[in-house]
XYZ file of C-alpha atoms in Angstrom:
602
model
C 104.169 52.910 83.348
C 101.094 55.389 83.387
C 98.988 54.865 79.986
C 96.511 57.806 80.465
C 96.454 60.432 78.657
C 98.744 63.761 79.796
C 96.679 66.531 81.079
C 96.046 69.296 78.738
C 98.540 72.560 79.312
C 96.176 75.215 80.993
C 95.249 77.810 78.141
C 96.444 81.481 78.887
C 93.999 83.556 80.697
C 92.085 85.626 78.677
C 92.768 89.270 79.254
C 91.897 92.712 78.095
C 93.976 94.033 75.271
C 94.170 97.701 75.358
C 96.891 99.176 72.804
C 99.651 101.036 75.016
C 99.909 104.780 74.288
C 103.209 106.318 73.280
C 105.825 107.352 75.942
C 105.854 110.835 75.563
C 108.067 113.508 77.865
C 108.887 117.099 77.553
C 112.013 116.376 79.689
C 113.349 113.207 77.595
C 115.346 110.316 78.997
C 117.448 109.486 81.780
C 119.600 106.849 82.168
C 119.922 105.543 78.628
C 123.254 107.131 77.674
C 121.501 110.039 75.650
C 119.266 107.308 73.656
C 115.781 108.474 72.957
C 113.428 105.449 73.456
C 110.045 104.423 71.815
C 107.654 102.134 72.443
C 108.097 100.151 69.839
C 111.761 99.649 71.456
C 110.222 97.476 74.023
C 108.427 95.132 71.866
C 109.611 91.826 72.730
C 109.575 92.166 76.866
C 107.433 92.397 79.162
C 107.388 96.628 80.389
C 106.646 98.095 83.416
C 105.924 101.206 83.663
C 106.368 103.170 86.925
C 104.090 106.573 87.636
C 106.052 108.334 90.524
C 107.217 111.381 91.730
C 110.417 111.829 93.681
C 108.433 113.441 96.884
C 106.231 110.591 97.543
C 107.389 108.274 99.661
C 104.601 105.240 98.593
C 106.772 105.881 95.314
C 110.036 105.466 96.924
C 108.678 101.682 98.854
C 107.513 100.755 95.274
C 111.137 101.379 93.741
C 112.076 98.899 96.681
C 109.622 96.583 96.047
C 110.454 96.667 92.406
C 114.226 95.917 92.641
C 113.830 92.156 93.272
C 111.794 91.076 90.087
C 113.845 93.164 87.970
C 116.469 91.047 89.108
C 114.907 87.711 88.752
C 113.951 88.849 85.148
C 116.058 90.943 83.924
C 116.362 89.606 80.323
C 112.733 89.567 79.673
C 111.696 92.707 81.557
C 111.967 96.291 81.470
C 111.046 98.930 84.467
C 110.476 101.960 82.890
C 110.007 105.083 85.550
C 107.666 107.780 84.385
C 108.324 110.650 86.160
C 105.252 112.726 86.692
C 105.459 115.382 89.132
C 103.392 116.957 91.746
C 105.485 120.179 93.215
C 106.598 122.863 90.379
C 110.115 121.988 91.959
C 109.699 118.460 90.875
C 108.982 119.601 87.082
C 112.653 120.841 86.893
C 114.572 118.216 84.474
C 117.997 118.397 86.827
C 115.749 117.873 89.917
C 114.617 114.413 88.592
C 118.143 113.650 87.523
C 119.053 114.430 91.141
C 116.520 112.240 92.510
C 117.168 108.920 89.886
C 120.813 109.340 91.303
C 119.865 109.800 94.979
C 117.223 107.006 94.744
C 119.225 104.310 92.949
C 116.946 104.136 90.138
C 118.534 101.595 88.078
C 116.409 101.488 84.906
C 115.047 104.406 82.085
C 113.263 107.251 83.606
C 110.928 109.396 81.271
C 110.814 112.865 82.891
C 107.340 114.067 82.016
C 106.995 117.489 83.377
C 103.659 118.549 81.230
C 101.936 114.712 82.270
C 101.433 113.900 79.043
C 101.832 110.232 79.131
C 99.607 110.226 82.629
C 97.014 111.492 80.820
C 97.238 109.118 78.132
C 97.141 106.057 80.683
C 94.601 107.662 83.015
C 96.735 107.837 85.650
C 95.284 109.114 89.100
C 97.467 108.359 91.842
C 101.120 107.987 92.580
C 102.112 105.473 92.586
C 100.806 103.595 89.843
C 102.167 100.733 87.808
C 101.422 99.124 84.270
C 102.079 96.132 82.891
C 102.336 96.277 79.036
C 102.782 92.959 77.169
C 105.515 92.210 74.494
C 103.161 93.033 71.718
C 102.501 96.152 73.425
C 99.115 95.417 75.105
C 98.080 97.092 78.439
C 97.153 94.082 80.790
C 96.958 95.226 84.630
C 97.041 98.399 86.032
C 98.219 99.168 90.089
C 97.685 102.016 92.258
C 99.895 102.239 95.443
C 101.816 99.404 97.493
C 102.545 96.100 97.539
C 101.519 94.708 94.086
C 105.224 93.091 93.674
C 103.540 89.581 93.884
C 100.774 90.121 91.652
C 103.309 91.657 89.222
C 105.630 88.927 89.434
C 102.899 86.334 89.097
C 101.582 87.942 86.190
C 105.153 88.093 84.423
C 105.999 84.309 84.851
C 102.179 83.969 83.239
C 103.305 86.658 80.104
C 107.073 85.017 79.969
C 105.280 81.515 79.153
C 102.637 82.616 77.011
C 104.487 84.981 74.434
C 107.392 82.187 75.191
C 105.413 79.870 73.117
C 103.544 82.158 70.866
C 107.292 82.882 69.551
C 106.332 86.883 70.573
C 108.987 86.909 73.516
C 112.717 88.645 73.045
C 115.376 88.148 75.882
C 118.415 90.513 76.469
C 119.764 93.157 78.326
C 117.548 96.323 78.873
C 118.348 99.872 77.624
C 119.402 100.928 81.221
C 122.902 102.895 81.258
C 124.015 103.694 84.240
C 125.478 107.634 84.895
C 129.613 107.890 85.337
C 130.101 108.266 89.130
C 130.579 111.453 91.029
C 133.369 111.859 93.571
C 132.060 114.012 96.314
C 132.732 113.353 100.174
C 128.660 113.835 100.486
C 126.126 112.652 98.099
C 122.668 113.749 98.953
C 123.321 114.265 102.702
C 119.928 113.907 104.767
C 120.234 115.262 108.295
C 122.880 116.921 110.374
C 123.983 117.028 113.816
C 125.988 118.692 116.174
C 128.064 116.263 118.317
C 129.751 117.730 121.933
C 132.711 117.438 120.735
C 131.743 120.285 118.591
C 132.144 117.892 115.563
C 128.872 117.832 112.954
C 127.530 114.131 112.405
C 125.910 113.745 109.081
C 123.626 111.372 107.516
C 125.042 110.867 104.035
C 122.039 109.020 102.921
C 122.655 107.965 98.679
C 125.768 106.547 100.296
C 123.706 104.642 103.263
C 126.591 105.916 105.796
C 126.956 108.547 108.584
C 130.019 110.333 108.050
C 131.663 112.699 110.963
C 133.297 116.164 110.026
C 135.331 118.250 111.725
C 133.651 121.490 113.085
C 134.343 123.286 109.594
C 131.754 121.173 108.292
C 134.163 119.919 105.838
C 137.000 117.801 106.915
C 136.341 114.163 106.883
C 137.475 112.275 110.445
C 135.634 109.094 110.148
C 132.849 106.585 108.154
C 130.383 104.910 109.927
C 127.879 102.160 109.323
C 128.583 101.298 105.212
C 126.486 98.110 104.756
C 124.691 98.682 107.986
C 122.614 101.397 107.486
C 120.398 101.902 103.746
C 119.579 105.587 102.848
C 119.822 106.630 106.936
C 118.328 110.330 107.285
C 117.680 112.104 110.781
C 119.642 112.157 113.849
C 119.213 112.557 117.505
C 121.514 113.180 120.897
C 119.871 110.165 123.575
C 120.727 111.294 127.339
C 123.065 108.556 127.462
C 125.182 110.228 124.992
C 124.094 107.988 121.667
C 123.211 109.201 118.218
C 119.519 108.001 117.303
C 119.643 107.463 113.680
C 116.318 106.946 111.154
C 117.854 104.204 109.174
C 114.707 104.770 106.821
C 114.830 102.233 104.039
C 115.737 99.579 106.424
C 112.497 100.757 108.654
C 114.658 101.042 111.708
C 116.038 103.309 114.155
C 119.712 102.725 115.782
C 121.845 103.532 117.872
C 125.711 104.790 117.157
C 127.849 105.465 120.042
C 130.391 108.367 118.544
C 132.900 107.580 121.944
C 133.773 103.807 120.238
C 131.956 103.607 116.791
C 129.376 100.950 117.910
C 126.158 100.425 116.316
C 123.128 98.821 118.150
C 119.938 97.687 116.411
C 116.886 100.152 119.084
C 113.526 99.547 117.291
C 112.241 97.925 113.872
C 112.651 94.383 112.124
C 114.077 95.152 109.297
C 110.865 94.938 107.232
C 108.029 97.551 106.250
C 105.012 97.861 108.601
C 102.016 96.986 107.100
C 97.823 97.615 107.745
C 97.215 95.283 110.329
C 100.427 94.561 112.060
C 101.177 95.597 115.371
C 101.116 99.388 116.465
C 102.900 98.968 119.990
C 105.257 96.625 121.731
C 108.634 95.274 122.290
C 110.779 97.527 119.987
C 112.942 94.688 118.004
C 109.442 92.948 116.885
C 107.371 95.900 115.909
C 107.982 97.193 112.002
C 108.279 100.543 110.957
C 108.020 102.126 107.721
C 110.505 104.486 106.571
C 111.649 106.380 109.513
C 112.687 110.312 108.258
C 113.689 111.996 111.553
C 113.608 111.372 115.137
C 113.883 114.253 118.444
C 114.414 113.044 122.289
C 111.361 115.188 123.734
C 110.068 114.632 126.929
C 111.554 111.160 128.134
C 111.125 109.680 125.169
C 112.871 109.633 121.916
C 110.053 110.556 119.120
C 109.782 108.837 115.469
C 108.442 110.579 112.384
C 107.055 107.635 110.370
C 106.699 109.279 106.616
C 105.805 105.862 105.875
C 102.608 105.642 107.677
C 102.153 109.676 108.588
C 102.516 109.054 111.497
C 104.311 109.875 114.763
C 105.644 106.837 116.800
C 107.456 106.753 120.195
C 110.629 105.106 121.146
C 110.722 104.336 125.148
C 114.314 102.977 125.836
C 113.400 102.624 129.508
C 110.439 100.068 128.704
C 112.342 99.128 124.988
C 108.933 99.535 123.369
C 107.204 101.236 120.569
C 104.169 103.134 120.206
C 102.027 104.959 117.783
C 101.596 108.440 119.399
C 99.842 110.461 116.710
C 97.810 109.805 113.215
C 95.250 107.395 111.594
C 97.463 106.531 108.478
C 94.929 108.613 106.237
C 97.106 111.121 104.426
C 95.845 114.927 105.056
C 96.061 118.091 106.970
C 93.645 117.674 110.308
C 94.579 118.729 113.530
C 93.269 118.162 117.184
C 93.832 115.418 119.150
C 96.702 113.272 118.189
C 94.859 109.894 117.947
C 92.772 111.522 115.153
C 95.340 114.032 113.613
C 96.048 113.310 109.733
C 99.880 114.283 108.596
C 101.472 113.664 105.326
C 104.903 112.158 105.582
C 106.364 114.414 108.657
C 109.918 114.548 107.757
C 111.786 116.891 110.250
C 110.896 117.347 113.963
C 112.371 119.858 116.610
C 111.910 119.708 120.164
C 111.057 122.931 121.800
C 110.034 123.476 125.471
C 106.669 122.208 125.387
C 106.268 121.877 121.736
C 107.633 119.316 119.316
C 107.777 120.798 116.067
C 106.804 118.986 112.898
C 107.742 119.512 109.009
C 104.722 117.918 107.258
C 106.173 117.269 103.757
C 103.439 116.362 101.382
C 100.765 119.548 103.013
C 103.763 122.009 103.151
C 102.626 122.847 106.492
C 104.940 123.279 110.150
C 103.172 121.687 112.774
C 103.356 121.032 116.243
C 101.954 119.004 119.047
C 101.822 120.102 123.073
C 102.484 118.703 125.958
C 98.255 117.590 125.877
C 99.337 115.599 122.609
C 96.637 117.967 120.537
C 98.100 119.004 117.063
C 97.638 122.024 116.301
C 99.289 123.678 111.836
C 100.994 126.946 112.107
C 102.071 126.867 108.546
C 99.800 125.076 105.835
C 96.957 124.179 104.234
C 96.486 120.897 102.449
C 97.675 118.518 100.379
C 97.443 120.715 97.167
C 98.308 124.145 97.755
C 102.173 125.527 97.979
C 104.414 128.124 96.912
C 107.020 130.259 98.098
C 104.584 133.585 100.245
C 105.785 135.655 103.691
C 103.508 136.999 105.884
C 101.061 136.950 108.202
C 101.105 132.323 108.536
C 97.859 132.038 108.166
C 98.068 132.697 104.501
C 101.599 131.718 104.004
C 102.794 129.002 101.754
C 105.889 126.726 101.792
C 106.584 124.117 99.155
C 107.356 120.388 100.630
C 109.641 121.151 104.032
C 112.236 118.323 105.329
C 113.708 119.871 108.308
C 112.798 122.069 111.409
C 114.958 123.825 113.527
C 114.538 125.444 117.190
C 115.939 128.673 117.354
C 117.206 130.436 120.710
C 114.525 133.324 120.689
C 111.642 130.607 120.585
C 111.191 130.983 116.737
C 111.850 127.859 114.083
C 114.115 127.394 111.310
C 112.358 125.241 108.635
C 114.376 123.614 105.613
C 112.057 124.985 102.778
C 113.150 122.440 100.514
C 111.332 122.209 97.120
C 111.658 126.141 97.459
C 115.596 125.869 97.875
C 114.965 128.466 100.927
C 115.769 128.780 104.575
C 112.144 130.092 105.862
C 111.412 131.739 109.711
C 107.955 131.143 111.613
C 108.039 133.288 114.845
C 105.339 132.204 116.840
C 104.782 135.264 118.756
C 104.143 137.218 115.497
C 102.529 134.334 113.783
C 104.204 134.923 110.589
C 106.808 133.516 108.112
C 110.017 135.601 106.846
C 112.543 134.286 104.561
C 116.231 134.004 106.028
C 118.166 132.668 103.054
C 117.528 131.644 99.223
C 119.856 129.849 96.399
C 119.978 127.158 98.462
C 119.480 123.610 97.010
C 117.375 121.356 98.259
C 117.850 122.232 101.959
C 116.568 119.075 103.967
C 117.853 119.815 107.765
C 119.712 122.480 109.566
C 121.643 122.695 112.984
C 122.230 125.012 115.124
C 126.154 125.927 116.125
C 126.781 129.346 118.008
C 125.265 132.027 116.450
C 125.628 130.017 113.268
C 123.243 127.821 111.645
C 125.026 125.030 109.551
C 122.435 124.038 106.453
C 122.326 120.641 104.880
C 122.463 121.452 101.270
C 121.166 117.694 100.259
C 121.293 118.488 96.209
C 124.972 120.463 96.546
C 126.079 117.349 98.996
C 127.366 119.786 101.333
C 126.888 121.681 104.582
C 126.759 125.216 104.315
C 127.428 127.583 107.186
C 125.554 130.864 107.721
C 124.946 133.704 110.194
C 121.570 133.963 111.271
C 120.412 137.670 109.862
C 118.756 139.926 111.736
C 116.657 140.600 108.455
C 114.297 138.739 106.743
C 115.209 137.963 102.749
C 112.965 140.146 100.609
C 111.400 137.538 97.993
C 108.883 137.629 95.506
C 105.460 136.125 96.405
C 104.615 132.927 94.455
C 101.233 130.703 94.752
C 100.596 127.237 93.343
C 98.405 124.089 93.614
C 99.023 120.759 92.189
C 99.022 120.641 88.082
C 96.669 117.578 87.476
C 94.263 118.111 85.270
C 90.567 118.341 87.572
C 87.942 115.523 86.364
C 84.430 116.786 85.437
C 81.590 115.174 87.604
C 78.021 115.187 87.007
C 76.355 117.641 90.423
C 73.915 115.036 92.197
C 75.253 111.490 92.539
C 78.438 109.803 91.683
C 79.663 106.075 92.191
C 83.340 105.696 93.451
C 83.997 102.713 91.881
C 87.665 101.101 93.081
C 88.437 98.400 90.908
C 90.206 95.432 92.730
C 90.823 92.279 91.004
C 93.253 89.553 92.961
C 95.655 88.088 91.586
C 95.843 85.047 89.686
C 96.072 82.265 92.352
C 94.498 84.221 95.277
C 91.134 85.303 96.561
C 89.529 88.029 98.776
C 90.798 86.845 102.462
C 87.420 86.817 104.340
C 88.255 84.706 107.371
C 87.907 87.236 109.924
C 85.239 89.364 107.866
C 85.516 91.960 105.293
C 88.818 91.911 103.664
C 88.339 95.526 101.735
C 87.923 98.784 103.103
C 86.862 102.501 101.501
C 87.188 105.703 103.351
C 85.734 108.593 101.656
C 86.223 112.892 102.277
C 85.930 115.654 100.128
C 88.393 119.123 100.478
C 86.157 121.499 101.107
C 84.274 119.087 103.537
C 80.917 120.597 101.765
C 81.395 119.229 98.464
C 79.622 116.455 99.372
C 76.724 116.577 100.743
C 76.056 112.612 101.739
C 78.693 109.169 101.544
C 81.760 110.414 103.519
C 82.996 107.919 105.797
C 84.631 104.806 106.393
C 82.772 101.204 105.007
C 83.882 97.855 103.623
C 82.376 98.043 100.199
C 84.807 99.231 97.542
C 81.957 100.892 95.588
C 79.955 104.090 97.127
C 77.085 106.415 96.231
C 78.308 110.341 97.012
C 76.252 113.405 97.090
C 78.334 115.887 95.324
C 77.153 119.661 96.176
C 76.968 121.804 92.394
C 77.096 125.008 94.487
C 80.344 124.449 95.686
C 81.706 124.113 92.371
C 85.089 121.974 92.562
C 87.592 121.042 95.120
C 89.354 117.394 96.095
C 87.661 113.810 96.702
C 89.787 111.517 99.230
C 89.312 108.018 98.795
C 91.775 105.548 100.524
C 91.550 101.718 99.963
C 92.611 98.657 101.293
C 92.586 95.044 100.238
C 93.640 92.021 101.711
C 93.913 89.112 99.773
C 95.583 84.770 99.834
C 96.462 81.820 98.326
C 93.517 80.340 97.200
C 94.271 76.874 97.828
C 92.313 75.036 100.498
C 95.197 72.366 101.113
C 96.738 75.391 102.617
C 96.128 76.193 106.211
C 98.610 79.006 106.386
C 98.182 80.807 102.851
C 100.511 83.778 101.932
C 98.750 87.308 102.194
C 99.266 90.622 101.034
C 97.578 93.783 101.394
C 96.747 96.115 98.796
C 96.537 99.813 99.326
C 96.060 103.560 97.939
C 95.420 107.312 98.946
C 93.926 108.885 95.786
C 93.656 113.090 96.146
C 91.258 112.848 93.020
C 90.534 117.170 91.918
C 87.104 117.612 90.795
C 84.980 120.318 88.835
C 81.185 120.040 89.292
C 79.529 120.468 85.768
C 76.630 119.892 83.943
C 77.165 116.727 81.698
C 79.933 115.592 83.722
C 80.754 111.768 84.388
C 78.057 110.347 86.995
C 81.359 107.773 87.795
C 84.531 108.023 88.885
C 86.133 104.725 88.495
C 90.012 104.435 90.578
C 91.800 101.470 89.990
C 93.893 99.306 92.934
C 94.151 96.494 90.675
C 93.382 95.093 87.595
C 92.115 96.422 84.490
C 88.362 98.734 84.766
C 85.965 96.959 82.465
C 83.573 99.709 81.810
C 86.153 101.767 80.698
């Protein structure tokens, strides 16, 4: 028998309390069976709210890393997805109905096509989740990856406290799912021809590959259901094997079409993180989120949207390699160990070229034999549209897919502008070959016939190449996020980490954070650009240049804080923020970006 007295219960950690704005969106609800939904309708649990947009593929991990804790506490929380786009395509209501069916979103979406509710929660980057209490309190706020722990942590910490305080309401969620679709495609990804003269097809919402006759229609067989998750580009190996991206298990594999097999080439199984090995035996490397893959050369090439990043596969050695990019997000060419892309999603091999369609900067790239990269089509993160003409000022609006043509020119899968576009290299300039498309996302060649994946129709369509370009109207845009007003002279980039409850900073090896600064144009700064450990930084900013973009990417690592512990768990934090500026007189001498936590000079 143990007379001393029981140890107090630990008193709930104090936290901000920050009342949570209204959910406002021009576009209304999805996935609540027509029900409009409040705030107030969440009082009781614990609500999430999820800032993404359905081109960003940091968005797409987070609905993965999401799926588990909604799970685990599903009658005392709520994911709520706020759609908030970046493209004009991604503003259009029955595009982000399309992409809550395509992604599996399984909880209320709030299409907000104006941002109205990410400018009420100062949102900057996408992804970014918040937690609101049940009495409708903001309490944490998360830019980018890999917060699932913290999250969780912090919900088991709000499930006890309003628990107690009598404040908590369990039950099922508002979440209605839509009535099924029968299609023999749904949201197809990437097509093949097979030499058999049958097309191969990744039929990605259904995680399958499904073969077709050559009509591009007829069903002959399923492959891979329960093997593959959300599989998207394909890829003839000399020995006569399909190469398949299965991208949200962060693998590549191998199907034979002669017998049906599937064989596990390159990945674990689980997302590559900063950190982790860049090279080695294939099976005990990670990946993150495969798109597409072309055999070039003798090796079978890997465009890693996850990372932006190109990888190699070498079957011969049965190793992986990083073969071009830094993991900073961005339009830079030159030589491929310093090249920036932004989720390359469709590649082409070519003679000596390897083609590359570089999603998030609307570009078409390519890299030579030399391994420089070099943008034929592009010019940034922020500016797209739907413009012909000479390349140099040309504009597409976020490409999937590239195709080699016969006479040396490239098909590209114009998706976001529902377009089949042209670049001829010789010319150096874009046509348009086809329109009313929807949502074209990879295209093969058959004949004189080009057979289109039509992702958002789930179909393939079939078309003759023209001999004339389509005459379309020009059309310019940049990204609609309202531009923050800075103060000319200098500004502190504050990034506002906090670790999670339980865990500290993980300094064992030396600095455990990391800040990498640029500005778009490169002269709107005129001093702090660069890479350093500190997560706060003094910048120059240039008044004469007037406005443009700040690039800040950040990285934390941090443990279990418990010293019994000689193995604690870690997890690294991480964020691109694209952050538009205008340089005037009285504007903020701060720009505060949060990774974590709550800012406390806000």
């Amino acid at each position: 028998m143990n007379d001393a007295a029981p140890a107090p219960t630990p008193a709930p950690r104090r936290r901000a309390r920050v009342r949570a704005p209204e959910l406002i969106g021009k576009g209304g609800w999805i996935n609540t069976g027509g029900k409009d939904l409040k705030l107030a309708d969440f009082r009781g649990r614990v609500l999430i709210l999820d800032f993404w947009t359905f081109c960003c593929i940091n968005c797409l991990h987070v609905l993965d890393e999401l799926r588990e804790l909604e799970e685990r506490h599903r009658d005392t929380v709520v994911v709520v997805g706020v759609h908030s786009p970046k493209f004009v395509h991604e503003a259009e209501h029955q595009a982000v109905v399309d992409a809550v069916e395509r992604y599996q979103v399984h909880h209320p979406v709030l299409d907000d096509p104006e941002l109205a509710t990410w400018k009420q929660y100062a949102v900057r980057a996408w992804p970014t989740l918040v937690v609101i209490d049940p009495e409708g309190y903001v309490v944490a706020q998360h830019a980018g990856e890999g917060h699932a722990h913290a999250i969780e942590r912090l919900v088991t910490e709000l499930e006890a406290e309003h628990e107690a305080k009598g404040t908590l309401r369990r039950g099922d969620g508002p979440y209605v799912p839509p009535e099924p679709v029968a299609t023999d495609l749904r949201f197809p990804g990437k097509a093949l021809r097979l030499p058999s003269g049958n097309l191969l097809v990744s039929d990605s919402t259904r995680s399958e590959l499904v073969e077709l006759e050559a009509d591009g229609e007829t069903v002959v067989r399923r492959v891979g259901r329960g093997v593959f998750n959300e599989p998207q580009g394909l890829a003839l190996l000399p020995d006569g094997r399909v190469a398949v991206a299965d991208t949200v298990n962060h693998a590549i594999r191998a199907f034979d079409p002669e017998n049906g097999a599937v064989e596990l080439l390159a990945g674990t199984g689980r997302q590559w993180w900063q950190g982790e090995p860049v090279a080695g035996p294939a099976r005990e490397v990670s990946l993150s989120s495969p798109w597409d893959v072309a055999w070039w050369g003798d090796r079978l090439w890997i465009a890693m949207a996850g990372v932006h990043q190109l990888w190699t596969y070498d079957p011969a050695a049965g190793t992986v390699a990083v073969a071009a990019g830094t993991t900073n997000e961005g339009l830079v060419d030159g030589p491929a160990e310093q090249a920036w892309f932004a989720q390359p999603s469709g590649l082409a091999a070519a003679g000596d070229r390897l083609w590359i369609a570089d999603a998030e900067t609307s570009a078409l790239r390519w890299i030579d034999r030399e391994l420089t990269v070099h943008t034929a089509v592009g010019t940034g993160l922020f500016d797209f549209g739907h413009r012909d003409g000479e390349a140099g000022q040309a504009l597409l609006q976020h490409p999937l897919g590239v195709t080699a043509l016969p006479d040396g020119s490239v098909a590209v899968s114009d998706t976001y502008n529902h377009a089949l576009r042209r670049y001829d290299p010789v010319a150096d300039a874009v046509t348009t070959l086809a329109t009313d498309l929807r949502e074209p996302s990879g295209a093969v060649l058959d004949g004189e016939e080009i057979v289109v994946v039509e992702s958002a129709r789930h179909r393939l369509t079939r078309l003759r190449l023209p001999e004339e370009a389509v005459r379309v109207d020009a059309v310019a845009h940049r990204t609609r996020r309202a531009a923050t007003d800075v103060a000319p002279g200098m500004l502190r980039v504050d990034v506002v980490f906090q670790a999670p409850a339980g865990q500290k900073l993980d300094t064992r090896y030396g600095p455990s954070t990391r800040l990498l600064v640029s500005s778009t144009p490169p002269g709107l700064l005129r001093s702090g650009e660069g890479a350093g450990t500190d997560l706060s930084r003094e910048v120059e900013v240039d008044a004469s240049v007037g406005e443009g973009v700040l690039h800040v990417s950040a990285m934390a690592a941090s443990c279990d804080d418990d010293p019994a512990n000689a193995y604690p768990a870690c997890h690294v934090h991480q964020q691109d923020w694209g952050v538009p500026v205008r340089v005037v007189e009285g504007g903020s001498a701060r720009l505060p970006l949060v990774l974590a936590g709550l800012d406390a000079e806000a």
